[in-house]
Structure formats: C-alpha cells, structure tokens
C-alpha cells in the first residue's frame, strides 16, 4: 500500500484486512488495557487507553498519509488539538496568530494563555509586513495561520509565512480545517504542524467531534504534544475514531463535489442584486485569489459567505426563509448549512453583521441555489 495515492489509501481505510475474520471494515478496539508479555515488556506497543489505542492509531495512519506527515495525533476535538500544540511549546513562548480565525480558538488565545506562560500578538492575516514586525526574536515560538480563514475566507500564503517564521526559528502551525488535504497539504508549503477540526470535512457527517495534529517531523515537539494528550486525557475515543475513519474513506468524493457546487453558487450569486458581496477565494475579485490558485491545487473549497444587501436584519431574515439549507453552526458535513456568524461570535468579532456563512453539502446544486434565491426574495 506504499505505492498508492493517499486517496486510494484512505478509500480502503489504509488497506488492512482483519486477520481473524477477513473483515473488510476494520473492527473497533474498545479495550482500555492491554496484556503485558511474560518478560514484562509491551511488545505490541499498547499499554492503556489514555495514551494510545489501536483504532485511534489506525485512523491516525490514514490521516497522516492524507497530509503527507511524519506522525499524527487524534484528539477529542479540534480545540483540544490546537490547545495541546500551544501547551507543548517551550516556555516562555510568544505566539503570532491571525485576527480573522476560528472564534473559539481566538478567544482562548486572547483570554486563557497568560496563565500558562504564553503570550499572543494578533496580526492582519494577509499582511506579511505586520507578521514580520510582530515576531519577537528568540521568543516567538509559533506562527499560527488558518487558511482560508473563518468566516471571510482570507487566504494566507503558507510558504511566505513559513519563510518569515523559520528565519526566526519559530514553527508554523496551520489550521487546515476548511481546506482539507484534498485541497491543500500545508506541509508541502512549509508548515510544521497541520491542525484539523476533524469534526468538519474529515469526518464529514456531522456526527463526531474530533481534532488532529499532523507533524512534519516526529521530533521533540511531537513527543511533547503526545505527552500533553496523554496527561490531560485528550485522546479521541475508539468509537469516534472508527466513525472518523469511515468518514475519511469518502473525503475526496465529498470535497470535490462540495468544491464544484460552492464555485457554482459563488458565481451565481456574484451577480444577484440582493447580495452585496460574495466572499469566496475562487472568485477572481477575491483579494487572495492569486495565492489560492497556487496554494489550493484541489480547488477553492466548499465554504463561502454572502453579505446580504439590506444589512444585518435582512441577513437574519434570509436565513429564516431557507428550507433546504439548515440554520446551524459547524461546517463540512454532507448537508448544507447557513449561519449568521455575527450572532454567534459576539461584539468582539471582526465578522460583518450582514454576513451569512454557507457550508455547501452534497445535495443537488440547483436545489441549493433555488432555495437561497427564494429566501433572498422573501427577506424584503
Ligand atoms: C470547528 C473549528 C475548530 C474547532 O474544532 P472543534 O472540533 O469544534 O473543537 C477550529 N478551527 C476551525 C476552522 C473550525 O471550523
């Protein structure tokens, strides 16, 4: 299985046939404890369910291959994965993070890090000069990026960020949740660690909360992150790991369909008088379009936002009138979701109040367009 593409590897869940029964679908190992050898060693590599389990490790191997990493760790959520990475940095540590990013992580970085010996500077995502100026030589240990970033889809140039960060001996951590490895594999562009809210595209069925870190090298940072996961008990449970593996087997077909539909929807509403602006990296007028063309070889992804002409009230009314799209948070599932983000993110958010975030599912794109068009007409 070493010679096949990551897509084939994932479709076959890494390929192993279960030796006892010949089962094609890998079994779920629920055991929390594993037998010691007579000579007192643990030759099979498993001791206890908090550090590591077979179903989790099998699923990690598939994701590791998808991202082209050296090692992957699965966590109980995307937030657990990201915070574990920050907690693994050598202290004192300074972090540079983007102003526009997943709001829950931005809030944690802004409010909770001082107590654990971390300091954070937030910079404009697309401004490399601001990034360079924010780095404190000898102190900045991590430059964090999210591309495209929630919910306005600012595109960060991973290779350019990596060059600046590495010159200061800082690592680059990339939240690649929205891209998924079908679209961008950040390690190829210079990232040191790739993070996913596996809750989203990787699982793809809105029925698992999970997170991951994939490391370019199986180095001391990886070892510290594995220790943090073990010590705080943040590992993903076996059943969730099984579901995540099941989801990743169809990742490529789902994301390709979602990407094609999102581009169709973006182009359609770019010329609609009831929409003030469509935010999507695949549109030629998007500020990050040129970088996206280089950095998103798999397409521009399944996420876009629209700014509704008529402002916040019209946006909320539009969301109230959809029937096919579901009014809900989260993204990356097979069902299409619509959300008024400013209501969720609160007053400190950089999200425009007239913005609706769209997560495009795998439904018929004509149904999605017709439903949104009806809702935009009904909002008046
Ligand atoms: C959802 C999300 C997260 C957080 O993941 P959880 O699994 O909800 O903890 C982080 N980053 C992005 C971009 C997300 O969409």
GROMACS .gro file of C-alpha atoms and ligand atoms in nm, residues 77-79 102 146 150 175 177 195 197 199-200 209-210 331, ligand 1:
model
   30
   77UNK     CA    1  -1.195   1.793   1.945
   78UNK     CA    2  -1.031   2.048   1.720
   79UNK     CA    3  -0.991   2.280   2.019
  102UNK     CA    4  -1.192   3.037   1.426
  146UNK     CA    5  -0.576   2.944   0.922
  150UNK     CA    6  -1.337   3.182   0.908
  175UNK     CA    7  -0.545   2.521   1.085
  177UNK     CA    8  -0.990   2.251   0.862
  195UNK     CA    9  -0.432   2.101   1.265
  197UNK     CA   10  -1.121   2.017   1.343
  199UNK     CA   11  -1.540   1.731   1.322
  200UNK     CA   12  -1.578   1.908   0.987
  209UNK     CA   13  -1.638   1.586   1.741
  210UNK     CA   14  -1.267   1.525   1.682
  331UNK     CA   15  -1.937   2.307   0.854
  381LIG     C1   16  -1.478   2.390   1.424
  381LIG     C2   17  -1.345   2.452   1.406
  381LIG     C3   18  -1.249   2.447   1.507
  381LIG     C4   19  -1.276   2.383   1.642
  381LIG     O1   20  -1.299   2.247   1.631
  381LIG     P1   21  -1.388   2.164   1.737
  381LIG     O2   22  -1.385   2.025   1.688
  381LIG     O3   23  -1.525   2.227   1.735
  381LIG     O4   24  -1.323   2.181   1.870
  381LIG     C5   25  -1.124   2.501   1.480
  381LIG     N1   26  -1.095   2.559   1.362
  381LIG     C6   27  -1.188   2.568   1.263
  381LIG     C7   28  -1.151   2.634   1.136
  381LIG     C8   29  -1.316   2.515   1.283
  381LIG     O5   30  -1.406   2.524   1.183
   0.00000   0.00000   0.00000
